[in-house]
Short mmCIF file of N, CA and C in Angstrom, two decimals:
data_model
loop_
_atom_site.label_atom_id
_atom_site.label_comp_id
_atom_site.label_asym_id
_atom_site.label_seq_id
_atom_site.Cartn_x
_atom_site.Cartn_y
_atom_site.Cartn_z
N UNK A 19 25.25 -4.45 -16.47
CA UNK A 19 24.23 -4.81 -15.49
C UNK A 19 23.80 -6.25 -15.76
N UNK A 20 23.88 -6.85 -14.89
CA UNK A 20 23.82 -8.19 -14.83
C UNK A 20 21.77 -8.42 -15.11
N UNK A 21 21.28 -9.88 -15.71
CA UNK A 21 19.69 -9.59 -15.70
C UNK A 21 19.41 -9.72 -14.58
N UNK A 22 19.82 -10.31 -13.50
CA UNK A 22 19.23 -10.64 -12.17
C UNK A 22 19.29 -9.41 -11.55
N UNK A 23 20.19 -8.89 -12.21
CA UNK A 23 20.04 -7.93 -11.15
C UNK A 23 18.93 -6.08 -11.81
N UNK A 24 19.01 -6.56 -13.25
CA UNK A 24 18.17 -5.78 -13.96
C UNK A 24 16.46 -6.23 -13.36
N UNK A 25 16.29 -7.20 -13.30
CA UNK A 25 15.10 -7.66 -13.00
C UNK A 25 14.80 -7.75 -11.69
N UNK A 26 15.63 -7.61 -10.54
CA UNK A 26 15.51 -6.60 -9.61
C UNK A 26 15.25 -5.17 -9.35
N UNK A 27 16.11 -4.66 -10.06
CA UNK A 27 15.56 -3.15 -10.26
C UNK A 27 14.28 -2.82 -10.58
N UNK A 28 13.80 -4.03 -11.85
CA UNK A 28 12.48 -3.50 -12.51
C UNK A 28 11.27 -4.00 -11.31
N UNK A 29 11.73 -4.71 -10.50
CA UNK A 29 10.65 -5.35 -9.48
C UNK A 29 10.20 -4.20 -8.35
N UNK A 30 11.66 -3.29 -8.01
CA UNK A 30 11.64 -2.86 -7.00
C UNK A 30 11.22 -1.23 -7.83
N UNK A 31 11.17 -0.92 -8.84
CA UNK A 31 10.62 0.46 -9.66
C UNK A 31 8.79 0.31 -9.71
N UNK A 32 8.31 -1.31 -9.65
CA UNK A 32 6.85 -1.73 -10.39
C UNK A 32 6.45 -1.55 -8.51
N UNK A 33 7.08 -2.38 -7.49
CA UNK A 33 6.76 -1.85 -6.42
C UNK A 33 6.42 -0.76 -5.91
N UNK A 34 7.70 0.50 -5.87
CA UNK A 34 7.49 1.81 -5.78
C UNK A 34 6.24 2.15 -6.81
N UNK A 35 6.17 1.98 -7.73
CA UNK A 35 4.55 2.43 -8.43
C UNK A 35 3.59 2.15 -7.35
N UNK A 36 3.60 0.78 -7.07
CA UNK A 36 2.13 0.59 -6.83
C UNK A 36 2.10 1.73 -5.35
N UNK A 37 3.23 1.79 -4.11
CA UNK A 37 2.99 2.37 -3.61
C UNK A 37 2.34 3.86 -3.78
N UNK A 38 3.14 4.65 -5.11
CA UNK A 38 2.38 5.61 -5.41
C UNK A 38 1.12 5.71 -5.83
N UNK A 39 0.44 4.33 -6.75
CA UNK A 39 -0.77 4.79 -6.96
C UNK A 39 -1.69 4.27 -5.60
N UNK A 40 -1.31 4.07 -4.26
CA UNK A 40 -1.69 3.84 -3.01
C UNK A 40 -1.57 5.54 -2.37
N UNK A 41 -0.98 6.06 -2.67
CA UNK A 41 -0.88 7.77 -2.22
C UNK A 41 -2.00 8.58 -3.16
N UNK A 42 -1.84 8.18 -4.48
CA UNK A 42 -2.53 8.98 -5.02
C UNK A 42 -3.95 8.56 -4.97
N UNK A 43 -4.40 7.19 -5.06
CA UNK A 43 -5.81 6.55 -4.80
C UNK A 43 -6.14 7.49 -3.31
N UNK A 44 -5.42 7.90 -2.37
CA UNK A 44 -5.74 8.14 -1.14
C UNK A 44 -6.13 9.49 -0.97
N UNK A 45 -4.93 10.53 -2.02
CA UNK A 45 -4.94 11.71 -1.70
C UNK A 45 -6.37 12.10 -2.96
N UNK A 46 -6.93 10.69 -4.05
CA UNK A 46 -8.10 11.41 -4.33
C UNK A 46 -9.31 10.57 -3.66
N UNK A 47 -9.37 10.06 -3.00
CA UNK A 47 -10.38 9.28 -1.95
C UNK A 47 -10.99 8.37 -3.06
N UNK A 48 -10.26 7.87 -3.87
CA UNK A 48 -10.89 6.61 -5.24
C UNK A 48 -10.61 5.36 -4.53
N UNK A 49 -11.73 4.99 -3.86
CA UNK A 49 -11.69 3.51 -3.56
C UNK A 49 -11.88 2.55 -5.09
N UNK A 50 -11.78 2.87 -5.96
CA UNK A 50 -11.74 1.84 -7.32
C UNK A 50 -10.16 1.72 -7.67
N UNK A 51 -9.28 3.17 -7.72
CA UNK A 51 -8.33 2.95 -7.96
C UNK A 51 -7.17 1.77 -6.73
N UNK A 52 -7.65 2.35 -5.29
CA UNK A 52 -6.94 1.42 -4.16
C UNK A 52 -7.36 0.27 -4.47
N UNK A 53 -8.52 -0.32 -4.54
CA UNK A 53 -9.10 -1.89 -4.60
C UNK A 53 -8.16 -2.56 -5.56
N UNK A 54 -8.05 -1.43 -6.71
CA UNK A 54 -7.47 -2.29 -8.33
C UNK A 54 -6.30 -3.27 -8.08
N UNK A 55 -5.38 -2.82 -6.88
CA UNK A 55 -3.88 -2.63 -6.42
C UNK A 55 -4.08 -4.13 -5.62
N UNK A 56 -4.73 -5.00 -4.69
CA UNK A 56 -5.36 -6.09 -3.79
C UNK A 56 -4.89 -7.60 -4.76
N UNK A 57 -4.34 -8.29 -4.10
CA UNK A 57 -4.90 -9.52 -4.51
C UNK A 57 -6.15 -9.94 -4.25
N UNK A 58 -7.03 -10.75 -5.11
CA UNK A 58 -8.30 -11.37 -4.48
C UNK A 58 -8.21 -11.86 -3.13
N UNK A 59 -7.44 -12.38 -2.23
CA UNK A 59 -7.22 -13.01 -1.13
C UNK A 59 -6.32 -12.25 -0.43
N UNK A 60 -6.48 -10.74 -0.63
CA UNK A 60 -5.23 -10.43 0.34
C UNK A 60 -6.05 -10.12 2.06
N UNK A 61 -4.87 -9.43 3.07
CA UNK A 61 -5.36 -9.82 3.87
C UNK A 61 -4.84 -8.07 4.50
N UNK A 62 -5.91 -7.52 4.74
CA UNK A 62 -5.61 -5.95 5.26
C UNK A 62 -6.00 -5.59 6.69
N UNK A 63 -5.31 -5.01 7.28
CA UNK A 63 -5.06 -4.92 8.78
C UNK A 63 -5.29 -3.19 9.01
N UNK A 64 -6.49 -2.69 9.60
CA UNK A 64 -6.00 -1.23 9.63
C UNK A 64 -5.41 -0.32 10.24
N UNK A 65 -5.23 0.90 10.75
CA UNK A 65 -4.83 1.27 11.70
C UNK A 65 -5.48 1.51 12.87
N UNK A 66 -6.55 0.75 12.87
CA UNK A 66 -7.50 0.97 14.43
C UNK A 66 -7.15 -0.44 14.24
N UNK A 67 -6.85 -1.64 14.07
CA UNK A 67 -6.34 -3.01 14.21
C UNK A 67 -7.69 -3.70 13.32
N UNK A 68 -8.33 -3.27 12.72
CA UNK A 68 -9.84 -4.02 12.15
C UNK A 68 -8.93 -5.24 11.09
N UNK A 69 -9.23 -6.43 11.46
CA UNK A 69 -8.97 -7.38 10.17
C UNK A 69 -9.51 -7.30 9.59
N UNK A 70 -9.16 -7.44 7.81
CA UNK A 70 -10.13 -7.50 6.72
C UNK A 70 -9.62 -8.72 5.68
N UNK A 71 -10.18 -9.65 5.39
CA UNK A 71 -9.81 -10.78 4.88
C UNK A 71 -11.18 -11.16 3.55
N UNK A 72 -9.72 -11.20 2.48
CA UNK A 72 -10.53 -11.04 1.05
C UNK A 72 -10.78 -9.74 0.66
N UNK A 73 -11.24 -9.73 -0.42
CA UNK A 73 -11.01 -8.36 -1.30
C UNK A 73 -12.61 -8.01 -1.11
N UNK A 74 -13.38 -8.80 -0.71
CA UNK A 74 -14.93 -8.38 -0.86
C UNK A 74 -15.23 -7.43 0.24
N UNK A 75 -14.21 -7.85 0.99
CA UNK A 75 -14.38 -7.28 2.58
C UNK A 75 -13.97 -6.18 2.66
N UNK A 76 -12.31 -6.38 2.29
CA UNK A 76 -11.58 -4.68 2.22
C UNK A 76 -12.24 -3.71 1.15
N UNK A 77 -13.32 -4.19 0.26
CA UNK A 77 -13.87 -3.26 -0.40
C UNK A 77 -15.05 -2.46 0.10
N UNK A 78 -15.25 -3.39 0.59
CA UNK A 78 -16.82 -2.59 2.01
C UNK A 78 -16.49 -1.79 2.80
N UNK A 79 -15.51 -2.55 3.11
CA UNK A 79 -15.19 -1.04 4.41
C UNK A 79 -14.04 0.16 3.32
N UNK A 80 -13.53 0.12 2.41
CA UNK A 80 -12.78 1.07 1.78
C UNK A 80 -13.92 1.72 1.50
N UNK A 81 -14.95 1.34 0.47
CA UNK A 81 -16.18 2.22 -0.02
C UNK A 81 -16.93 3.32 0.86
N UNK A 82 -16.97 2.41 1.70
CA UNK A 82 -17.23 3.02 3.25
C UNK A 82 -16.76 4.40 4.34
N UNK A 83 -15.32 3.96 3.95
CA UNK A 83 -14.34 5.24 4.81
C UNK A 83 -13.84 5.94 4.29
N UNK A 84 -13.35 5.41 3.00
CA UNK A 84 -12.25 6.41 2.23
C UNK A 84 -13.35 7.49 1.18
N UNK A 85 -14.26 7.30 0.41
CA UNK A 85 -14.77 8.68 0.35
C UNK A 85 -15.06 9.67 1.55
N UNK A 86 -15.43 9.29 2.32
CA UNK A 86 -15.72 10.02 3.30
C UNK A 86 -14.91 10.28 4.64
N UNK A 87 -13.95 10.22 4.32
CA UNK A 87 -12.49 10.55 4.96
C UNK A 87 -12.80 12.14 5.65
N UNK A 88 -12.72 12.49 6.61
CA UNK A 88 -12.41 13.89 6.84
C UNK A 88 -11.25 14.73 6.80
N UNK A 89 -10.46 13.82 6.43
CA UNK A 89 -8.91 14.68 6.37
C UNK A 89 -9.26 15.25 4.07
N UNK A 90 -8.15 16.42 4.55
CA UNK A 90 -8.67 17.14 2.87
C UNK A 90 -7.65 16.60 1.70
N UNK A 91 -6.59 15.33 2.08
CA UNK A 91 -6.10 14.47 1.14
C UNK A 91 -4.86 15.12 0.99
N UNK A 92 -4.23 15.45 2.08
CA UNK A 92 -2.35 15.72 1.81
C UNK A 92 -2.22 14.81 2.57
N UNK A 93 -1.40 13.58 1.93
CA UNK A 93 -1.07 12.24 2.30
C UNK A 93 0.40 12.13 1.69
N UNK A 94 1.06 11.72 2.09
CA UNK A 94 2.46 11.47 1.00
C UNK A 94 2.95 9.51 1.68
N UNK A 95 3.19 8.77 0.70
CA UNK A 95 4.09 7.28 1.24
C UNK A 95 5.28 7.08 0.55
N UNK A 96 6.51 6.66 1.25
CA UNK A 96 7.33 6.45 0.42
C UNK A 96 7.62 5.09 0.92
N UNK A 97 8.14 4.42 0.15
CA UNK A 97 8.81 3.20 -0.03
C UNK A 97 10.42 3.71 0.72
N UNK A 98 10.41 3.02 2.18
CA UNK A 98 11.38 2.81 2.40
C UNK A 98 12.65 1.67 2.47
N UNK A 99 11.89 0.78 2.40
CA UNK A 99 13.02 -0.49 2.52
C UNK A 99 12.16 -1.77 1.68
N UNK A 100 12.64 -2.58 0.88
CA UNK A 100 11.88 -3.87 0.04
C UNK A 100 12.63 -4.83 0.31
N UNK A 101 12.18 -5.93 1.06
CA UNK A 101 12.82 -7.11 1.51
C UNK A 101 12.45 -8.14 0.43
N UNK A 102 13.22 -8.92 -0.62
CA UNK A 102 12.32 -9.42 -1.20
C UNK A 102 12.82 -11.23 -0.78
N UNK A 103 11.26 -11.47 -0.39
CA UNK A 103 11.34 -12.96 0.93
C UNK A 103 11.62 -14.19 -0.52
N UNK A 104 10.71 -13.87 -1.78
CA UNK A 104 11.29 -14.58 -2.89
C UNK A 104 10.85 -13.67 -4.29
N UNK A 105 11.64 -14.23 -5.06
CA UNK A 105 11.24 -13.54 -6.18
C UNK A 105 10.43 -12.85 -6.43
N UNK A 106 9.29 -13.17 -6.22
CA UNK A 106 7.61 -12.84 -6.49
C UNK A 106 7.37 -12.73 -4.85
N UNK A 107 7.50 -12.22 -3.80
CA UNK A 107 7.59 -12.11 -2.82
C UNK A 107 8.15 -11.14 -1.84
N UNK A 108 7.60 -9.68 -1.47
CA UNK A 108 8.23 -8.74 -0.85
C UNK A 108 7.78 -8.20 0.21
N UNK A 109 8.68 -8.06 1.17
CA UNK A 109 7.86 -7.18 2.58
C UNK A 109 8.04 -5.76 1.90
N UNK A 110 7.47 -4.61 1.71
CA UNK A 110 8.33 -3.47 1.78
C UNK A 110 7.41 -2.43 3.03
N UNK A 111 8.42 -1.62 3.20
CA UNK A 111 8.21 -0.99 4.52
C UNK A 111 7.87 0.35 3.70
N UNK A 112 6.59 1.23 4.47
CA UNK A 112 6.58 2.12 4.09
C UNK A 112 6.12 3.75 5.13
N UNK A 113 6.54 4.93 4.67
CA UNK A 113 6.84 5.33 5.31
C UNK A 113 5.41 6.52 5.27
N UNK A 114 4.53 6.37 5.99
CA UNK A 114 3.22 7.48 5.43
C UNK A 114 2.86 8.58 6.52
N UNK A 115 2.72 9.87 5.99
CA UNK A 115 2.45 11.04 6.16
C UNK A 115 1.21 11.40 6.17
N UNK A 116 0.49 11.70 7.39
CA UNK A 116 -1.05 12.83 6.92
C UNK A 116 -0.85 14.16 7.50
N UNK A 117 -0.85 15.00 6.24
CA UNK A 117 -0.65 16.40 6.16
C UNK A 117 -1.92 17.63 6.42
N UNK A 118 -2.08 18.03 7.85
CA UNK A 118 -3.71 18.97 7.96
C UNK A 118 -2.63 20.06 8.16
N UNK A 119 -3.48 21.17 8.12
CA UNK A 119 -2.78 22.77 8.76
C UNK A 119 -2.70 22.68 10.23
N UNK A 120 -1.92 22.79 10.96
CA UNK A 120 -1.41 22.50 12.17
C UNK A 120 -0.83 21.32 12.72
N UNK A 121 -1.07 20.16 11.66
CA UNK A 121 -1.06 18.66 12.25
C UNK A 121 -0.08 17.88 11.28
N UNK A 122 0.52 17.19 11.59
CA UNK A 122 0.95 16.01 11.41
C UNK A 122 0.86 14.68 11.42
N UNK A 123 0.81 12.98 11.59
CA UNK A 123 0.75 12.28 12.27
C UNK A 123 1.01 11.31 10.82
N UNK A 124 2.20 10.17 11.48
CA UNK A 124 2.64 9.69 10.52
C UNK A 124 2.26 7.89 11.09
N UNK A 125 2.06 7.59 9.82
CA UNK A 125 1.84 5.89 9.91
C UNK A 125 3.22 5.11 9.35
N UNK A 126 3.77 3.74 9.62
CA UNK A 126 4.52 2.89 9.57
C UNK A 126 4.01 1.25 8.74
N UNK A 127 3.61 1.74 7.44
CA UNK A 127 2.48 0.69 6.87
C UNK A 127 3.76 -0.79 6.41
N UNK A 128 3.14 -2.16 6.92
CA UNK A 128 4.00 -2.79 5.99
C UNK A 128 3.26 -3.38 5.18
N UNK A 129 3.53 -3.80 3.94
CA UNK A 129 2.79 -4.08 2.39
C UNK A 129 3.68 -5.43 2.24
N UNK A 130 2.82 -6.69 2.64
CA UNK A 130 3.51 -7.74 1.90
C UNK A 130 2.89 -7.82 0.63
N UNK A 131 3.87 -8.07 -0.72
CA UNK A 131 3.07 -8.21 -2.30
C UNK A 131 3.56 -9.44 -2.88
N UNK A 132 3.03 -9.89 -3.40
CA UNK A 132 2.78 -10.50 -4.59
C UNK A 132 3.39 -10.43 -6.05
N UNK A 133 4.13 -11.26 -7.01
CA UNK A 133 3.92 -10.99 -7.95
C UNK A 133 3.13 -11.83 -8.80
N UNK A 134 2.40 -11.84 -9.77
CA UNK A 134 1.46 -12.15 -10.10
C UNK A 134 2.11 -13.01 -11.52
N UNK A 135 1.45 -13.93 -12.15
CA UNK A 135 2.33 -14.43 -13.32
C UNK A 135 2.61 -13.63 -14.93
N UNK A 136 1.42 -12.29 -14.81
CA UNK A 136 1.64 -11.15 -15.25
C UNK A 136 2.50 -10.51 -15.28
N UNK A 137 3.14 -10.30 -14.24
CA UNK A 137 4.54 -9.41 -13.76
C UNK A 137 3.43 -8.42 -13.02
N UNK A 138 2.38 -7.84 -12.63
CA UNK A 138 1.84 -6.93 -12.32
C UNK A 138 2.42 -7.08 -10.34
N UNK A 139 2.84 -6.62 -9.79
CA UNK A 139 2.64 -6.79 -8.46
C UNK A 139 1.45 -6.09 -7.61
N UNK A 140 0.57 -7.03 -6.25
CA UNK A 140 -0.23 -6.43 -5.90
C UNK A 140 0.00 -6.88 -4.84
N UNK A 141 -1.24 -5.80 -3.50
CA UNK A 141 -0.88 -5.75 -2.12
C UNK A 141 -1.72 -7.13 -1.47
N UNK A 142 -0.86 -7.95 -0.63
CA UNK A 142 -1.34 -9.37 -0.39
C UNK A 142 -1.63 -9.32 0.90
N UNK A 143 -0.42 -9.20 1.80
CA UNK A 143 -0.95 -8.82 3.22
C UNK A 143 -0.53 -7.68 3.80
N UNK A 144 -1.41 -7.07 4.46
CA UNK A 144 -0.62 -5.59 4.99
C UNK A 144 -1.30 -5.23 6.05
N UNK A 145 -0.44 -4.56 6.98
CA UNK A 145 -0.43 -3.72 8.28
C UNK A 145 -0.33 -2.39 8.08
N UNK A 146 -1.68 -1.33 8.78
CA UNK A 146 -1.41 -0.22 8.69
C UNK A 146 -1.06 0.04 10.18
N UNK A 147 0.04 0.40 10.44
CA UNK A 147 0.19 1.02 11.87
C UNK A 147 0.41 2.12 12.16
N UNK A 148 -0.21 3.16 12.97
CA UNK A 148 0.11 4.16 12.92
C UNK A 148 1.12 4.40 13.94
N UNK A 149 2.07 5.70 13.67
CA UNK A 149 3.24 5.86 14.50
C UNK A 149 2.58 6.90 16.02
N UNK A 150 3.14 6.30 17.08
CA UNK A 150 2.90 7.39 18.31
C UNK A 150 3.82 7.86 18.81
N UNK A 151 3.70 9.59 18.81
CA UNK A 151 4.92 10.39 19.67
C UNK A 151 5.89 9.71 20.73
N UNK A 152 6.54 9.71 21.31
CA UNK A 152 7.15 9.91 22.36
C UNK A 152 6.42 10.85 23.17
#
């Protein structure tokens, strides 16, 4: 295994994390754990279209909605596709699920990230869109 291409792998494994601890921050309504995941300057888009610009902002309204979510937290996201635009630089596409008894309804989130000079990657700009039937 070549390092470039080892250090790809490890980019695109630290990615898939963060998406999971974005499922699991969700499915336990911990707005401390989602915030942790933000660049200071990132830029979050929701699925009703609300801009949120800066981390002070997306923390007000996270504090705000996500404890008090009415859905009972069967959420699932997977990482479907990671474009990476540069090194430290990735679109990835993701693929999200909300799970009620009778219901379905799936979102199409994209997560541009960051890597940080840490190696830590975090969410910089992102679109939550939700998906509509046919």
């Amino acid at each position: 295994m070549t390092t470039e291409f080892a250090a790809h792998a490890a980019d695109i494994e630290a990615i898939e994390q963060v998406v999971a601890t974005v499922e699991h921050s969700q499915q336990q309504k911990d707005p401390d754990e989602f915030l942790a995941l933000f660049h200071p300057d990132a830029v979050w888009t929701t699925g009703g279209g609300k801009v949120l610009i800066g981390l002070d902002a997306i923390s007000e309204f996270t504090r705000e909605v996500l404890p008090a979510a009415d859905w009972d937290g069967k959420v699932t996201y997977e990482v479907v596709h990671v474009l990476f635009i540069r090194p430290d630089v990735a679109a990835v596409k993701v693929r999200q699920l909300y799970l009620t008894p009778g219901d379905e309804s799936e979102g199409a989130p994209l997560y541009v990230m960051s890597k940080r000079d840490d190696g830590r990657w975090l969410l910089t700009a992102c679109q939550n869109t939700g998906v509509v039937g046919d």
